[in-house]
Structure formats: C-alpha cells, structure tokens
C-alpha cells in the first residue's frame, strides 16, 4: 500500500472511530461565520451590556437615600432620564469598575453623560448633590473623577441609543427605565427665552417650584 493510500486509510479509520468530532468542527465553523451585523451586535453585547450582578448593584445604588432625593428633585428628568442613567451604567461597564466604586463615580459619570449629550447647562445642578455645601470651591474634585472615568473607559464616552435600549431591555420593568422625558423638555432653549429660575442651582436645600409645563413632580420610581 502506497503512502498516500495509507494516509487516506488512517483518516477514514479516525473519522469512523470518532464520528462526532467532524460534526463538532462543522458546528464551530458555522458559529464563526457570523454576518457583519451579527458580529457587531455580539461585540456590543460583550463589551457594553452589564452582567446581572452589575445591574443589580446599580439598581441598589439608585435606592440610596441621597440619590433617591436627587432623582425625585429632577422632576422633569432634565439631567437623569432613562437614557442618561443607561449611559452611566454603560460607563461603569466600560471602565471595568468594581461594584463598590459605583457610589463614588455615579455623579461624575452622570455629569459626563449630560456634558456629552445635553446642550443646556442643567448639569450644574449635579455639583451640590455630589459635593455638598462647598461645591463651588470643590467642583474640581468632580471634574477629576470625571476625567478618571474617561481615562479608564479609554475615552469611549459616546453611547448610542441602541446600546441604551439593549441595556434597558434586560430589566424592562425597573422603575429607572420608566424615567421618560417629556417631549416639551427635549428642545434647546433660546437664550432670550430662558427663565433664570430654571437655571438656578438649588441643590438638596431648596425645593424647586412645580414646572409650569409639566405641572407635576414625579417620584423617582413612580410606576406608570
């Protein structure tokens, strides 16, 4: 028997002895043959969608009394609607934060999300909630933590809507994802039409007047 014939004979014997191996290899090959769109979505889920324990830690953070008060005061959801909160959770994931670091980086991350997505300066309201009475003197501390987040994320601060929707779809009934901003608060406000009261920093110490557009104050986890 020639060398080539002997090789073929051995390969046939191996396939007959281990029939499942060929099928497994074919299955693995098929799994690798993802379309570009499927590959993009798979990578997005692997990179940006938090694990269950990470989401649980984030939801526990939102139950913190101080953060609950902050969310309640943002009655019009100008600086903490569901998409901005989803961006914060994405930042936590991208920065590979430990869950015990979530509290430290919540306000800096929310400030960054507002800075990246919102045109108005309502984000200044975050300063006193993050830093307390001395916020005007200590606001560079928040900027420092924000910059640390940027570095740890590799400066990947942009989060598309699809990613936010994928995150919210993991726990669709959670109250954080019901913080839908009203359409009338989604527009930029011309300088000549701005009300100084709307841009006054109040912090935890001053109760805001009811919004004349919404005429209501929503609870942070109010069910619809």
mmCIF file with all atom_site columns, C-alpha atoms in Angstrom:
data_model
loop_
_atom_site.group_PDB
_atom_site.id
_atom_site.type_symbol
_atom_site.label_atom_id
_atom_site.label_alt_id
_atom_site.label_comp_id
_atom_site.label_asym_id
_atom_site.label_entity_id
_atom_site.label_seq_id
_atom_site.pdbx_PDB_ins_code
_atom_site.Cartn_x
_atom_site.Cartn_y
_atom_site.Cartn_z
_atom_site.occupancy
_atom_site.B_iso_or_equiv
_atom_site.pdbx_formal_charge
_atom_site.auth_seq_id
_atom_site.auth_comp_id
_atom_site.auth_asym_id
_atom_site.auth_atom_id
_atom_site.pdbx_PDB_model_num
ATOM 1   C CA . UNK A 1 1   ? 0.000   0.000  0.000  1.00 0.00 ? 1   UNK A CA 1
ATOM 2   C CA . UNK A 1 2   ? 1.399   3.407  -1.007 1.00 0.00 ? 2   UNK A CA 1
ATOM 3   C CA . UNK A 1 3   ? 1.991   6.227  1.465  1.00 0.00 ? 3   UNK A CA 1
ATOM 4   C CA . UNK A 1 4   ? -0.934  8.311  0.127  1.00 0.00 ? 4   UNK A CA 1
ATOM 5   C CA . UNK A 1 5   ? -3.324  5.369  0.260  1.00 0.00 ? 5   UNK A CA 1
ATOM 6   C CA . UNK A 1 6   ? -2.148  4.527  3.785  1.00 0.00 ? 6   UNK A CA 1
ATOM 7   C CA . UNK A 1 7   ? -2.803  8.150  4.884  1.00 0.00 ? 7   UNK A CA 1
ATOM 8   C CA . UNK A 1 8   ? -6.327  8.094  3.466  1.00 0.00 ? 8   UNK A CA 1
ATOM 9   C CA . UNK A 1 9   ? -6.968  4.776  5.164  1.00 0.00 ? 9   UNK A CA 1
ATOM 10  C CA . UNK A 1 10  ? -5.861  6.156  8.532  1.00 0.00 ? 10  UNK A CA 1
ATOM 11  C CA . UNK A 1 11  ? -8.044  9.297  8.165  1.00 0.00 ? 11  UNK A CA 1
ATOM 12  C CA . UNK A 1 12  ? -11.066 7.153  7.316  1.00 0.00 ? 12  UNK A CA 1
ATOM 13  C CA . UNK A 1 13  ? -10.411 4.979  10.382 1.00 0.00 ? 13  UNK A CA 1
ATOM 14  C CA . UNK A 1 14  ? -10.159 8.048  12.625 1.00 0.00 ? 14  UNK A CA 1
ATOM 15  C CA . UNK A 1 15  ? -13.440 9.509  11.325 1.00 0.00 ? 15  UNK A CA 1
ATOM 16  C CA . UNK A 1 16  ? -15.177 6.195  11.854 1.00 0.00 ? 16  UNK A CA 1
ATOM 17  C CA . UNK A 1 17  ? -13.814 5.886  15.397 1.00 0.00 ? 17  UNK A CA 1
ATOM 18  C CA . UNK A 1 18  ? -14.726 9.487  16.370 1.00 0.00 ? 18  UNK A CA 1
ATOM 19  C CA . UNK A 1 19  ? -17.809 10.344 14.286 1.00 0.00 ? 19  UNK A CA 1
ATOM 20  C CA . UNK A 1 20  ? -18.792 13.300 16.465 1.00 0.00 ? 20  UNK A CA 1
ATOM 21  C CA . UNK A 1 21  ? -15.559 15.221 16.002 1.00 0.00 ? 21  UNK A CA 1
ATOM 22  C CA . UNK A 1 22  ? -16.253 16.167 12.385 1.00 0.00 ? 22  UNK A CA 1
ATOM 23  C CA . UNK A 1 23  ? -19.751 17.394 13.264 1.00 0.00 ? 23  UNK A CA 1
ATOM 24  C CA . UNK A 1 24  ? -18.380 19.456 16.146 1.00 0.00 ? 24  UNK A CA 1
ATOM 25  C CA . UNK A 1 25  ? -15.816 21.073 13.885 1.00 0.00 ? 25  UNK A CA 1
ATOM 26  C CA . UNK A 1 26  ? -18.532 21.911 11.346 1.00 0.00 ? 26  UNK A CA 1
ATOM 27  C CA . UNK A 1 27  ? -20.706 23.403 14.091 1.00 0.00 ? 27  UNK A CA 1
ATOM 28  C CA . UNK A 1 28  ? -17.816 25.509 15.356 1.00 0.00 ? 28  UNK A CA 1
ATOM 29  C CA . UNK A 1 29  ? -17.156 26.697 11.830 1.00 0.00 ? 29  UNK A CA 1
ATOM 30  C CA . UNK A 1 30  ? -20.804 27.690 11.367 1.00 0.00 ? 30  UNK A CA 1
ATOM 31  C CA . UNK A 1 31  ? -20.780 29.580 14.653 1.00 0.00 ? 31  UNK A CA 1
ATOM 32  C CA . UNK A 1 32  ? -17.803 31.585 13.490 1.00 0.00 ? 32  UNK A CA 1
ATOM 33  C CA . UNK A 1 33  ? -19.492 32.512 10.219 1.00 0.00 ? 33  UNK A CA 1
ATOM 34  C CA . UNK A 1 34  ? -21.458 35.481 11.580 1.00 0.00 ? 34  UNK A CA 1
ATOM 35  C CA . UNK A 1 35  ? -22.640 38.256 9.338  1.00 0.00 ? 35  UNK A CA 1
ATOM 36  C CA . UNK A 1 36  ? -21.022 41.668 9.916  1.00 0.00 ? 36  UNK A CA 1
ATOM 37  C CA . UNK A 1 37  ? -24.214 42.922 11.583 1.00 0.00 ? 37  UNK A CA 1
ATOM 38  C CA . UNK A 1 38  ? -24.435 39.866 13.859 1.00 0.00 ? 38  UNK A CA 1
ATOM 39  C CA . UNK A 1 39  ? -20.761 40.232 14.762 1.00 0.00 ? 39  UNK A CA 1
ATOM 40  C CA . UNK A 1 40  ? -21.271 43.931 15.579 1.00 0.00 ? 40  UNK A CA 1
ATOM 41  C CA . UNK A 1 41  ? -24.217 43.183 17.868 1.00 0.00 ? 41  UNK A CA 1
ATOM 42  C CA . UNK A 1 42  ? -22.373 40.290 19.545 1.00 0.00 ? 42  UNK A CA 1
ATOM 43  C CA . UNK A 1 43  ? -19.401 42.567 20.237 1.00 0.00 ? 43  UNK A CA 1
ATOM 44  C CA . UNK A 1 44  ? -21.672 45.328 21.553 1.00 0.00 ? 44  UNK A CA 1
ATOM 45  C CA . UNK A 1 45  ? -23.331 42.909 23.978 1.00 0.00 ? 45  UNK A CA 1
ATOM 46  C CA . UNK A 1 46  ? -19.979 41.525 25.155 1.00 0.00 ? 46  UNK A CA 1
ATOM 47  C CA . UNK A 1 47  ? -18.425 44.974 25.597 1.00 0.00 ? 47  UNK A CA 1
ATOM 48  C CA . UNK A 1 48  ? -21.246 47.165 26.862 1.00 0.00 ? 48  UNK A CA 1
ATOM 49  C CA . UNK A 1 49  ? -24.118 45.123 28.304 1.00 0.00 ? 49  UNK A CA 1
ATOM 50  C CA . UNK A 1 50  ? -23.606 44.727 32.076 1.00 0.00 ? 50  UNK A CA 1
ATOM 51  C CA . UNK A 1 51  ? -23.772 41.353 33.766 1.00 0.00 ? 51  UNK A CA 1
ATOM 52  C CA . UNK A 1 52  ? -26.726 40.606 36.090 1.00 0.00 ? 52  UNK A CA 1
ATOM 53  C CA . UNK A 1 53  ? -24.663 41.277 39.220 1.00 0.00 ? 53  UNK A CA 1
ATOM 54  C CA . UNK A 1 54  ? -23.541 44.635 37.805 1.00 0.00 ? 54  UNK A CA 1
ATOM 55  C CA . UNK A 1 55  ? -27.110 45.657 37.027 1.00 0.00 ? 55  UNK A CA 1
ATOM 56  C CA . UNK A 1 56  ? -28.224 44.551 40.490 1.00 0.00 ? 56  UNK A CA 1
ATOM 57  C CA . UNK A 1 57  ? -25.501 46.665 42.114 1.00 0.00 ? 57  UNK A CA 1
ATOM 58  C CA . UNK A 1 58  ? -26.545 49.674 40.014 1.00 0.00 ? 58  UNK A CA 1
ATOM 59  C CA . UNK A 1 59  ? -30.203 49.312 40.980 1.00 0.00 ? 59  UNK A CA 1
ATOM 60  C CA . UNK A 1 60  ? -29.198 49.024 44.635 1.00 0.00 ? 60  UNK A CA 1
ATOM 61  C CA . UNK A 1 61  ? -27.220 52.253 44.242 1.00 0.00 ? 61  UNK A CA 1
ATOM 62  C CA . UNK A 1 62  ? -30.309 54.014 42.907 1.00 0.00 ? 62  UNK A CA 1
ATOM 63  C CA . UNK A 1 63  ? -32.081 53.097 46.155 1.00 0.00 ? 63  UNK A CA 1
ATOM 64  C CA . UNK A 1 64  ? -29.550 55.128 48.157 1.00 0.00 ? 64  UNK A CA 1
ATOM 65  C CA . UNK A 1 65  ? -31.465 57.788 50.091 1.00 0.00 ? 65  UNK A CA 1
ATOM 66  C CA . UNK A 1 66  ? -29.372 60.696 48.782 1.00 0.00 ? 66  UNK A CA 1
ATOM 67  C CA . UNK A 1 67  ? -29.615 59.547 45.170 1.00 0.00 ? 67  UNK A CA 1
ATOM 68  C CA . UNK A 1 68  ? -33.338 58.909 45.576 1.00 0.00 ? 68  UNK A CA 1
ATOM 69  C CA . UNK A 1 69  ? -33.759 62.513 46.713 1.00 0.00 ? 69  UNK A CA 1
ATOM 70  C CA . UNK A 1 70  ? -31.719 63.740 43.761 1.00 0.00 ? 70  UNK A CA 1
ATOM 71  C CA . UNK A 1 71  ? -33.811 61.744 41.298 1.00 0.00 ? 71  UNK A CA 1
ATOM 72  C CA . UNK A 1 72  ? -37.034 62.988 42.890 1.00 0.00 ? 72  UNK A CA 1
ATOM 73  C CA . UNK A 1 73  ? -35.930 66.620 42.626 1.00 0.00 ? 73  UNK A CA 1
ATOM 74  C CA . UNK A 1 74  ? -35.205 66.165 38.925 1.00 0.00 ? 74  UNK A CA 1
ATOM 75  C CA . UNK A 1 75  ? -38.940 66.068 38.360 1.00 0.00 ? 75  UNK A CA 1
ATOM 76  C CA . UNK A 1 76  ? -38.741 66.993 34.667 1.00 0.00 ? 76  UNK A CA 1
ATOM 77  C CA . UNK A 1 77  ? -35.971 64.434 34.064 1.00 0.00 ? 77  UNK A CA 1
ATOM 78  C CA . UNK A 1 78  ? -33.692 67.035 32.502 1.00 0.00 ? 78  UNK A CA 1
ATOM 79  C CA . UNK A 1 79  ? -30.482 65.535 33.903 1.00 0.00 ? 79  UNK A CA 1
ATOM 80  C CA . UNK A 1 80  ? -31.394 61.969 34.866 1.00 0.00 ? 80  UNK A CA 1
ATOM 81  C CA . UNK A 1 81  ? -33.796 60.469 32.367 1.00 0.00 ? 81  UNK A CA 1
ATOM 82  C CA . UNK A 1 82  ? -33.615 56.791 31.467 1.00 0.00 ? 82  UNK A CA 1
ATOM 83  C CA . UNK A 1 83  ? -31.113 57.253 28.655 1.00 0.00 ? 83  UNK A CA 1
ATOM 84  C CA . UNK A 1 84  ? -28.680 59.247 30.779 1.00 0.00 ? 84  UNK A CA 1
ATOM 85  C CA . UNK A 1 85  ? -28.910 56.602 33.528 1.00 0.00 ? 85  UNK A CA 1
ATOM 86  C CA . UNK A 1 86  ? -28.306 53.856 30.952 1.00 0.00 ? 86  UNK A CA 1
ATOM 87  C CA . UNK A 1 87  ? -25.222 55.782 29.807 1.00 0.00 ? 87  UNK A CA 1
ATOM 88  C CA . UNK A 1 88  ? -23.936 55.850 33.392 1.00 0.00 ? 88  UNK A CA 1
ATOM 89  C CA . UNK A 1 89  ? -24.304 52.077 33.653 1.00 0.00 ? 89  UNK A CA 1
ATOM 90  C CA . UNK A 1 90  ? -22.519 51.688 30.309 1.00 0.00 ? 90  UNK A CA 1
ATOM 91  C CA . UNK A 1 91  ? -19.676 53.857 31.592 1.00 0.00 ? 91  UNK A CA 1
ATOM 92  C CA . UNK A 1 92  ? -19.375 51.658 34.679 1.00 0.00 ? 92  UNK A CA 1
ATOM 93  C CA . UNK A 1 93  ? -19.073 48.623 32.421 1.00 0.00 ? 93  UNK A CA 1
ATOM 94  C CA . UNK A 1 94  ? -16.578 50.201 30.037 1.00 0.00 ? 94  UNK A CA 1
ATOM 95  C CA . UNK A 1 95  ? -14.410 51.448 32.889 1.00 0.00 ? 95  UNK A CA 1
ATOM 96  C CA . UNK A 1 96  ? -14.484 47.979 34.480 1.00 0.00 ? 96  UNK A CA 1
ATOM 97  C CA . UNK A 1 97  ? -15.456 49.490 37.833 1.00 0.00 ? 97  UNK A CA 1
ATOM 98  C CA . UNK A 1 98  ? -15.820 47.311 40.871 1.00 0.00 ? 98  UNK A CA 1
ATOM 99  C CA . UNK A 1 99  ? -19.358 47.451 42.224 1.00 0.00 ? 99  UNK A CA 1
ATOM 100 C CA . UNK A 1 100 ? -18.093 49.110 45.411 1.00 0.00 ? 100 UNK A CA 1
ATOM 101 C CA . UNK A 1 101 ? -16.856 52.008 43.244 1.00 0.00 ? 101 UNK A CA 1
ATOM 102 C CA . UNK A 1 102 ? -20.294 52.741 41.802 1.00 0.00 ? 102 UNK A CA 1
ATOM 103 C CA . UNK A 1 103 ? -21.218 55.225 44.533 1.00 0.00 ? 103 UNK A CA 1
ATOM 104 C CA . UNK A 1 104 ? -18.036 57.261 44.058 1.00 0.00 ? 104 UNK A CA 1
ATOM 105 C CA . UNK A 1 105 ? -18.413 57.559 40.304 1.00 0.00 ? 105 UNK A CA 1
ATOM 106 C CA . UNK A 1 106 ? -22.196 57.936 39.970 1.00 0.00 ? 106 UNK A CA 1
ATOM 107 C CA . UNK A 1 107 ? -22.386 61.739 39.905 1.00 0.00 ? 107 UNK A CA 1
ATOM 108 C CA . UNK A 1 108 ? -19.164 62.236 37.886 1.00 0.00 ? 108 UNK A CA 1
ATOM 109 C CA . UNK A 1 109 ? -20.454 59.746 35.301 1.00 0.00 ? 109 UNK A CA 1
ATOM 110 C CA . UNK A 1 110 ? -23.876 61.387 35.178 1.00 0.00 ? 110 UNK A CA 1
ATOM 111 C CA . UNK A 1 111 ? -22.186 64.772 34.760 1.00 0.00 ? 111 UNK A CA 1
ATOM 112 C CA . UNK A 1 112 ? -20.150 63.372 31.856 1.00 0.00 ? 112 UNK A CA 1
ATOM 113 C CA . UNK A 1 113 ? -23.238 61.856 30.221 1.00 0.00 ? 113 UNK A CA 1
ATOM 114 C CA . UNK A 1 114 ? -25.002 65.235 30.414 1.00 0.00 ? 114 UNK A CA 1
ATOM 115 C CA . UNK A 1 115 ? -21.924 67.011 29.136 1.00 0.00 ? 115 UNK A CA 1
ATOM 116 C CA . UNK A 1 116 ? -21.741 64.659 26.186 1.00 0.00 ? 116 UNK A CA 1
ATOM 117 C CA . UNK A 1 117 ? -25.441 64.554 25.245 1.00 0.00 ? 117 UNK A CA 1
ATOM 118 C CA . UNK A 1 118 ? -27.185 67.695 26.503 1.00 0.00 ? 118 UNK A CA 1
ATOM 119 C CA . UNK A 1 119 ? -26.835 71.223 25.153 1.00 0.00 ? 119 UNK A CA 1
ATOM 120 C CA . UNK A 1 120 ? -28.211 73.006 28.207 1.00 0.00 ? 120 UNK A CA 1
ATOM 121 C CA . UNK A 1 121 ? -26.341 73.621 31.459 1.00 0.00 ? 121 UNK A CA 1
ATOM 122 C CA . UNK A 1 122 ? -28.845 71.922 33.752 1.00 0.00 ? 122 UNK A CA 1
ATOM 123 C CA . UNK A 1 123 ? -25.981 69.551 34.644 1.00 0.00 ? 123 UNK A CA 1
ATOM 124 C CA . UNK A 1 124 ? -24.636 72.211 37.020 1.00 0.00 ? 124 UNK A CA 1
ATOM 125 C CA . UNK A 1 125 ? -27.350 71.080 39.415 1.00 0.00 ? 125 UNK A CA 1
ATOM 126 C CA . UNK A 1 126 ? -25.271 67.926 39.923 1.00 0.00 ? 126 UNK A CA 1
ATOM 127 C CA . UNK A 1 127 ? -22.469 69.854 41.677 1.00 0.00 ? 127 UNK A CA 1
ATOM 128 C CA . UNK A 1 128 ? -24.156 70.444 45.065 1.00 0.00 ? 128 UNK A CA 1
ATOM 129 C CA . UNK A 1 129 ? -25.611 66.947 45.156 1.00 0.00 ? 129 UNK A CA 1
ATOM 130 C CA . UNK A 1 130 ? -22.171 65.440 44.553 1.00 0.00 ? 130 UNK A CA 1
ATOM 131 C CA . UNK A 1 131 ? -20.080 67.820 46.655 1.00 0.00 ? 131 UNK A CA 1
ATOM 132 C CA . UNK A 1 132 ? -22.303 69.419 49.298 1.00 0.00 ? 132 UNK A CA 1
ATOM 133 C CA . UNK A 1 133 ? -22.304 72.993 50.557 1.00 0.00 ? 133 UNK A CA 1
ATOM 134 C CA . UNK A 1 134 ? -18.730 73.701 49.456 1.00 0.00 ? 134 UNK A CA 1
ATOM 135 C CA . UNK A 1 135 ? -19.405 72.687 45.857 1.00 0.00 ? 135 UNK A CA 1
ATOM 136 C CA . UNK A 1 136 ? -18.257 75.989 44.365 1.00 0.00 ? 136 UNK A CA 1
ATOM 137 C CA . UNK A 1 137 ? -14.830 75.502 45.896 1.00 0.00 ? 137 UNK A CA 1
ATOM 138 C CA . UNK A 1 138 ? -14.585 71.748 45.440 1.00 0.00 ? 138 UNK A CA 1
ATOM 139 C CA . UNK A 1 139 ? -16.117 71.247 41.986 1.00 0.00 ? 139 UNK A CA 1
ATOM 140 C CA . UNK A 1 140 ? -12.692 70.395 40.556 1.00 0.00 ? 140 UNK A CA 1
ATOM 141 C CA . UNK A 1 141 ? -12.948 67.164 42.551 1.00 0.00 ? 141 UNK A CA 1
ATOM 142 C CA . UNK A 1 142 ? -15.917 66.133 40.429 1.00 0.00 ? 142 UNK A CA 1
ATOM 143 C CA . UNK A 1 143 ? -14.030 67.099 37.268 1.00 0.00 ? 143 UNK A CA 1
ATOM 144 C CA . UNK A 1 144 ? -11.090 64.990 38.424 1.00 0.00 ? 144 UNK A CA 1
ATOM 145 C CA . UNK A 1 145 ? -13.277 61.914 38.935 1.00 0.00 ? 145 UNK A CA 1
ATOM 146 C CA . UNK A 1 146 ? -14.975 62.545 35.597 1.00 0.00 ? 146 UNK A CA 1
ATOM 147 C CA . UNK A 1 147 ? -11.574 62.624 33.904 1.00 0.00 ? 147 UNK A CA 1
ATOM 148 C CA . UNK A 1 148 ? -10.564 59.420 35.664 1.00 0.00 ? 148 UNK A CA 1
ATOM 149 C CA . UNK A 1 149 ? -13.665 57.757 34.245 1.00 0.00 ? 149 UNK A CA 1
ATOM 150 C CA . UNK A 1 150 ? -12.783 58.947 30.756 1.00 0.00 ? 150 UNK A CA 1
ATOM 151 C CA . UNK A 1 151 ? -9.283  57.514 31.047 1.00 0.00 ? 151 UNK A CA 1
ATOM 152 C CA . UNK A 1 152 ? -10.495 54.184 32.439 1.00 0.00 ? 152 UNK A CA 1
ATOM 153 C CA . UNK A 1 153 ? -13.014 53.933 29.585 1.00 0.00 ? 153 UNK A CA 1
ATOM 154 C CA . UNK A 1 154 ? -10.348 54.649 27.001 1.00 0.00 ? 154 UNK A CA 1
ATOM 155 C CA . UNK A 1 155 ? -12.185 57.925 26.225 1.00 0.00 ? 155 UNK A CA 1
ATOM 156 C CA . UNK A 1 156 ? -15.164 55.985 24.824 1.00 0.00 ? 156 UNK A CA 1
ATOM 157 C CA . UNK A 1 157 ? -17.856 58.313 26.141 1.00 0.00 ? 157 UNK A CA 1
ATOM 158 C CA . UNK A 1 158 ? -20.279 58.103 23.229 1.00 0.00 ? 158 UNK A CA 1
ATOM 159 C CA . UNK A 1 159 ? -23.134 55.652 23.806 1.00 0.00 ? 159 UNK A CA 1
ATOM 160 C CA . UNK A 1 160 ? -25.621 55.103 21.016 1.00 0.00 ? 160 UNK A CA 1
ATOM 161 C CA . UNK A 1 161 ? -29.335 54.685 21.561 1.00 0.00 ? 161 UNK A CA 1
ATOM 162 C CA . UNK A 1 162 ? -29.235 51.015 20.539 1.00 0.00 ? 162 UNK A CA 1
ATOM 163 C CA . UNK A 1 163 ? -26.881 50.226 23.418 1.00 0.00 ? 163 UNK A CA 1
ATOM 164 C CA . UNK A 1 164 ? -29.121 52.051 25.899 1.00 0.00 ? 164 UNK A CA 1
ATOM 165 C CA . UNK A 1 165 ? -32.170 50.173 24.597 1.00 0.00 ? 165 UNK A CA 1
ATOM 166 C CA . UNK A 1 166 ? -30.350 46.834 24.882 1.00 0.00 ? 166 UNK A CA 1
ATOM 167 C CA . UNK A 1 167 ? -29.430 47.605 28.492 1.00 0.00 ? 167 UNK A CA 1
ATOM 168 C CA . UNK A 1 168 ? -32.980 48.616 29.399 1.00 0.00 ? 168 UNK A CA 1
ATOM 169 C CA . UNK A 1 169 ? -34.365 45.516 27.701 1.00 0.00 ? 169 UNK A CA 1
ATOM 170 C CA . UNK A 1 170 ? -32.540 43.333 30.252 1.00 0.00 ? 170 UNK A CA 1
ATOM 171 C CA . UNK A 1 171 ? -34.795 44.651 33.055 1.00 0.00 ? 171 UNK A CA 1
ATOM 172 C CA . UNK A 1 172 ? -37.662 46.364 31.228 1.00 0.00 ? 172 UNK A CA 1
ATOM 173 C CA . UNK A 1 173 ? -39.905 46.728 34.280 1.00 0.00 ? 173 UNK A CA 1
ATOM 174 C CA . UNK A 1 174 ? -37.413 48.521 36.506 1.00 0.00 ? 174 UNK A CA 1
ATOM 175 C CA . UNK A 1 175 ? -38.514 52.000 37.535 1.00 0.00 ? 175 UNK A CA 1
ATOM 176 C CA . UNK A 1 176 ? -35.234 53.563 36.359 1.00 0.00 ? 176 UNK A CA 1
ATOM 177 C CA . UNK A 1 177 ? -36.182 52.743 32.777 1.00 0.00 ? 177 UNK A CA 1
ATOM 178 C CA . UNK A 1 178 ? -39.570 54.435 33.136 1.00 0.00 ? 178 UNK A CA 1
ATOM 179 C CA . UNK A 1 179 ? -37.995 57.861 33.518 1.00 0.00 ? 179 UNK A CA 1
ATOM 180 C CA . UNK A 1 180 ? -39.183 59.068 30.118 1.00 0.00 ? 180 UNK A CA 1
ATOM 181 C CA . UNK A 1 181 ? -38.503 62.747 29.489 1.00 0.00 ? 181 UNK A CA 1
ATOM 182 C CA . UNK A 1 182 ? -41.458 64.690 28.140 1.00 0.00 ? 182 UNK A CA 1
ATOM 183 C CA . UNK A 1 183 ? -41.171 65.994 24.606 1.00 0.00 ? 183 UNK A CA 1
ATOM 184 C CA . UNK A 1 184 ? -41.510 69.603 25.717 1.00 0.00 ? 184 UNK A CA 1
ATOM 185 C CA . UNK A 1 185 ? -38.292 69.214 27.721 1.00 0.00 ? 185 UNK A CA 1
ATOM 186 C CA . UNK A 1 186 ? -36.334 67.770 24.808 1.00 0.00 ? 186 UNK A CA 1
ATOM 187 C CA . UNK A 1 187 ? -35.681 71.023 22.990 1.00 0.00 ? 187 UNK A CA 1
ATOM 188 C CA . UNK A 1 188 ? -32.876 73.518 23.418 1.00 0.00 ? 188 UNK A CA 1
ATOM 189 C CA . UNK A 1 189 ? -33.976 76.823 24.966 1.00 0.00 ? 189 UNK A CA 1
ATOM 190 C CA . UNK A 1 190 ? -33.043 80.032 23.212 1.00 0.00 ? 190 UNK A CA 1
ATOM 191 C CA . UNK A 1 191 ? -31.020 82.418 25.348 1.00 0.00 ? 191 UNK A CA 1
ATOM 192 C CA . UNK A 1 192 ? -33.656 85.165 25.069 1.00 0.00 ? 192 UNK A CA 1
ATOM 193 C CA . UNK A 1 193 ? -36.394 82.823 26.333 1.00 0.00 ? 193 UNK A CA 1
ATOM 194 C CA . UNK A 1 194 ? -34.565 81.330 29.276 1.00 0.00 ? 194 UNK A CA 1
ATOM 195 C CA . UNK A 1 195 ? -36.033 81.726 32.714 1.00 0.00 ? 195 UNK A CA 1
ATOM 196 C CA . UNK A 1 196 ? -33.308 82.413 35.268 1.00 0.00 ? 196 UNK A CA 1
ATOM 197 C CA . UNK A 1 197 ? -35.206 80.290 37.800 1.00 0.00 ? 197 UNK A CA 1
ATOM 198 C CA . UNK A 1 198 ? -34.780 77.218 35.586 1.00 0.00 ? 198 UNK A CA 1
ATOM 199 C CA . UNK A 1 199 ? -31.007 77.684 35.568 1.00 0.00 ? 199 UNK A CA 1
ATOM 200 C CA . UNK A 1 200 ? -30.633 78.467 39.275 1.00 0.00 ? 200 UNK A CA 1
ATOM 201 C CA . UNK A 1 201 ? -28.687 75.834 41.190 1.00 0.00 ? 201 UNK A CA 1
ATOM 202 C CA . UNK A 1 202 ? -30.833 74.663 44.099 1.00 0.00 ? 202 UNK A CA 1
ATOM 203 C CA . UNK A 1 203 ? -29.144 71.577 45.477 1.00 0.00 ? 203 UNK A CA 1
ATOM 204 C CA . UNK A 1 204 ? -30.709 69.486 48.248 1.00 0.00 ? 204 UNK A CA 1
ATOM 205 C CA . UNK A 1 205 ? -31.637 72.586 50.264 1.00 0.00 ? 205 UNK A CA 1
ATOM 206 C CA . UNK A 1 206 ? -34.162 74.412 48.064 1.00 0.00 ? 206 UNK A CA 1
ATOM 207 C CA . UNK A 1 207 ? -37.383 72.769 46.922 1.00 0.00 ? 207 UNK A CA 1
ATOM 208 C CA . UNK A 1 208 ? -37.953 73.569 43.251 1.00 0.00 ? 208 UNK A CA 1
ATOM 209 C CA . UNK A 1 209 ? -41.184 75.195 42.177 1.00 0.00 ? 209 UNK A CA 1
ATOM 210 C CA . UNK A 1 210 ? -43.518 72.956 40.159 1.00 0.00 ? 210 UNK A CA 1
ATOM 211 C CA . UNK A 1 211 ? -42.787 73.072 36.440 1.00 0.00 ? 211 UNK A CA 1
ATOM 212 C CA . UNK A 1 212 ? -45.365 75.197 34.687 1.00 0.00 ? 212 UNK A CA 1
ATOM 213 C CA . UNK A 1 213 ? -45.109 72.866 31.663 1.00 0.00 ? 213 UNK A CA 1
ATOM 214 C CA . UNK A 1 214 ? -45.413 69.577 33.495 1.00 0.00 ? 214 UNK A CA 1
ATOM 215 C CA . UNK A 1 215 ? -47.385 70.923 36.481 1.00 0.00 ? 215 UNK A CA 1
ATOM 216 C CA . UNK A 1 216 ? -46.353 67.858 38.427 1.00 0.00 ? 216 UNK A CA 1
ATOM 217 C CA . UNK A 1 217 ? -43.450 66.378 40.379 1.00 0.00 ? 217 UNK A CA 1
ATOM 218 C CA . UNK A 1 218 ? -42.756 62.726 39.636 1.00 0.00 ? 218 UNK A CA 1
ATOM 219 C CA . UNK A 1 219 ? -41.416 60.337 42.220 1.00 0.00 ? 219 UNK A CA 1
ATOM 220 C CA . UNK A 1 220 ? -38.092 58.754 41.271 1.00 0.00 ? 220 UNK A CA 1
ATOM 221 C CA . UNK A 1 221 ? -39.563 55.285 40.854 1.00 0.00 ? 221 UNK A CA 1
ATOM 222 C CA . UNK A 1 222 ? -43.184 56.070 40.114 1.00 0.00 ? 222 UNK A CA 1
ATOM 223 C CA . UNK A 1 223 ? -44.871 53.381 38.080 1.00 0.00 ? 223 UNK A CA 1
ATOM 224 C CA . UNK A 1 224 ? -46.949 54.475 35.103 1.00 0.00 ? 224 UNK A CA 1
#
